[in-house]
XYZ file of C-alpha atoms in Angstrom:
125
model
C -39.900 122.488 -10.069
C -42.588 120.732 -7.478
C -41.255 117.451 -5.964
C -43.539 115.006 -4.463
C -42.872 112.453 -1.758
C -44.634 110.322 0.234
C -45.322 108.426 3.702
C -46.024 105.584 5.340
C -49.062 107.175 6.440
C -50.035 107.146 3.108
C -49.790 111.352 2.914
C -48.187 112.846 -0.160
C -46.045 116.003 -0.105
C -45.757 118.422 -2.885
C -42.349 120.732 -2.115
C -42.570 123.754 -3.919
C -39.435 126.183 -2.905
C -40.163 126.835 1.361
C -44.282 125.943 0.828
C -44.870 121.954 1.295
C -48.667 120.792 0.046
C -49.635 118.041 2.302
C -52.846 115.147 1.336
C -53.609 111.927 1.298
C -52.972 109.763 -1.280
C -55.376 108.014 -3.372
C -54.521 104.506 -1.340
C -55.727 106.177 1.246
C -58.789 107.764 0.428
C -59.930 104.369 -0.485
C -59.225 102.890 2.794
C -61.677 105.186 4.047
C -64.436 105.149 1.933
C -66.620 108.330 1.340
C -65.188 111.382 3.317
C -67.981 113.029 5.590
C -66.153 115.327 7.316
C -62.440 117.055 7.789
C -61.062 119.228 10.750
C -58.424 121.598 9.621
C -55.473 122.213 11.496
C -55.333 126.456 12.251
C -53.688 128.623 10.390
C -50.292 129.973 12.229
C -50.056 126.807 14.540
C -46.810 125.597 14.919
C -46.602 121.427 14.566
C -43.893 118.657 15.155
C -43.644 115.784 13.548
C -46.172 113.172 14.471
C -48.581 115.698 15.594
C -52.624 115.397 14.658
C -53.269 117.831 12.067
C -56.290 116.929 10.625
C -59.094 114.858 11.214
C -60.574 113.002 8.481
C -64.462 111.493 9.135
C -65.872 109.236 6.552
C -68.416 106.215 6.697
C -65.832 103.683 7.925
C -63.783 104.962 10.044
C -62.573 108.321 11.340
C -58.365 109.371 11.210
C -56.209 111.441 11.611
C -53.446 113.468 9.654
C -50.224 113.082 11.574
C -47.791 116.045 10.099
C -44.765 114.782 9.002
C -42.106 117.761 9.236
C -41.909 120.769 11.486
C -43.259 123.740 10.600
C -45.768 126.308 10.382
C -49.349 125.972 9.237
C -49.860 128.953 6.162
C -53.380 127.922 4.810
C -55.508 125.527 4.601
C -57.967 123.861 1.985
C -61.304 125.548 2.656
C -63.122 123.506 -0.012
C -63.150 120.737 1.911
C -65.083 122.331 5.213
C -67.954 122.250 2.218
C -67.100 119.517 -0.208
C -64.788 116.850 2.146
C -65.680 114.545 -0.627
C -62.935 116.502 -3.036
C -60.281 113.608 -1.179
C -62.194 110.828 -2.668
C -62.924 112.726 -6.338
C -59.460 114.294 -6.285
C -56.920 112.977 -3.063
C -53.579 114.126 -4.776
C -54.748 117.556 -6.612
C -57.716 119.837 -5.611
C -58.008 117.991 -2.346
C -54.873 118.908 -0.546
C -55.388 119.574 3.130
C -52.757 122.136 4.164
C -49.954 123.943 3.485
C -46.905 124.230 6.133
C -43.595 126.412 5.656
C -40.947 123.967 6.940
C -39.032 124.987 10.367
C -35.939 123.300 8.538
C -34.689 121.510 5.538
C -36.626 118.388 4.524
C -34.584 115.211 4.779
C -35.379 113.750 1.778
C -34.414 110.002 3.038
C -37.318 110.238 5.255
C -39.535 110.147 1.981
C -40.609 107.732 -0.617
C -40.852 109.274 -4.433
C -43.857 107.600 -6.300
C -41.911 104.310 -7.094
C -41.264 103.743 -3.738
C -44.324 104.327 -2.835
C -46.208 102.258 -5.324
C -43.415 99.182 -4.117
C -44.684 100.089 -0.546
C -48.100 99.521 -0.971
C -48.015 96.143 -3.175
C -45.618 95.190 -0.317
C -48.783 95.473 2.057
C -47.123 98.150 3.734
């Protein structure tokens, strides 16, 4: 069964046995207004925690995806090199940015599960 967690960075992660789906949530894509652009991090590189992994480009502002676990890129979300505006029409499902196989097990205390998250943000982060 998937689990999804989330940041406060305002990414969501969707574990799915070693393969964790990494996006933005739908806070987020609101933040930043209609996406223009997204830079993909390559397939194969090997990131830390806090490292840029993406770069997101839209009419307000542009941003960056900080990772947050260690591991290995295994694909990313092609659709958006052509249609960047699938994180504003669809931030949590068809507009994932990239997968990563985690370098070790997830500490799930570093996450917030949708509850959390939901508290987080009427908190004002």
């Amino acid at each position: 069964m998937d689990q999804v967690v989330y940041t406060k960075d305002h990414e969501w992660l969707r574990i799915e046995d070693n393969v964790v789906t990494i996006g933005v949530t739908e806070f987020a894509q609101e933040q930043l207004g209609d996406v223009v652009f997204i830079e993909l991090p390559e397939v194969g590189s090997e990131l830390s925690v806090g490292d840029e992994a993406a770069v997101i480009e839209s009419v307000k502002a542009a941003g960056e995806i900080a990772v947050p676990i260690d591991g290995v890129v295994l694909t990313v979300n092609e659709a958006l090199v052509d249609q960047p505006d699938l994180l504003n029409s669809a931030p949590e499902t068809d507009g994932w940015i990239f997968q990563v196989s985690p370098s070790e097990a997830l500490e799930m205390a570093d996450f917030m599960d949708a509850e959390q998250y939901q508290q987080f943000i009427q908190d004002g982060e």
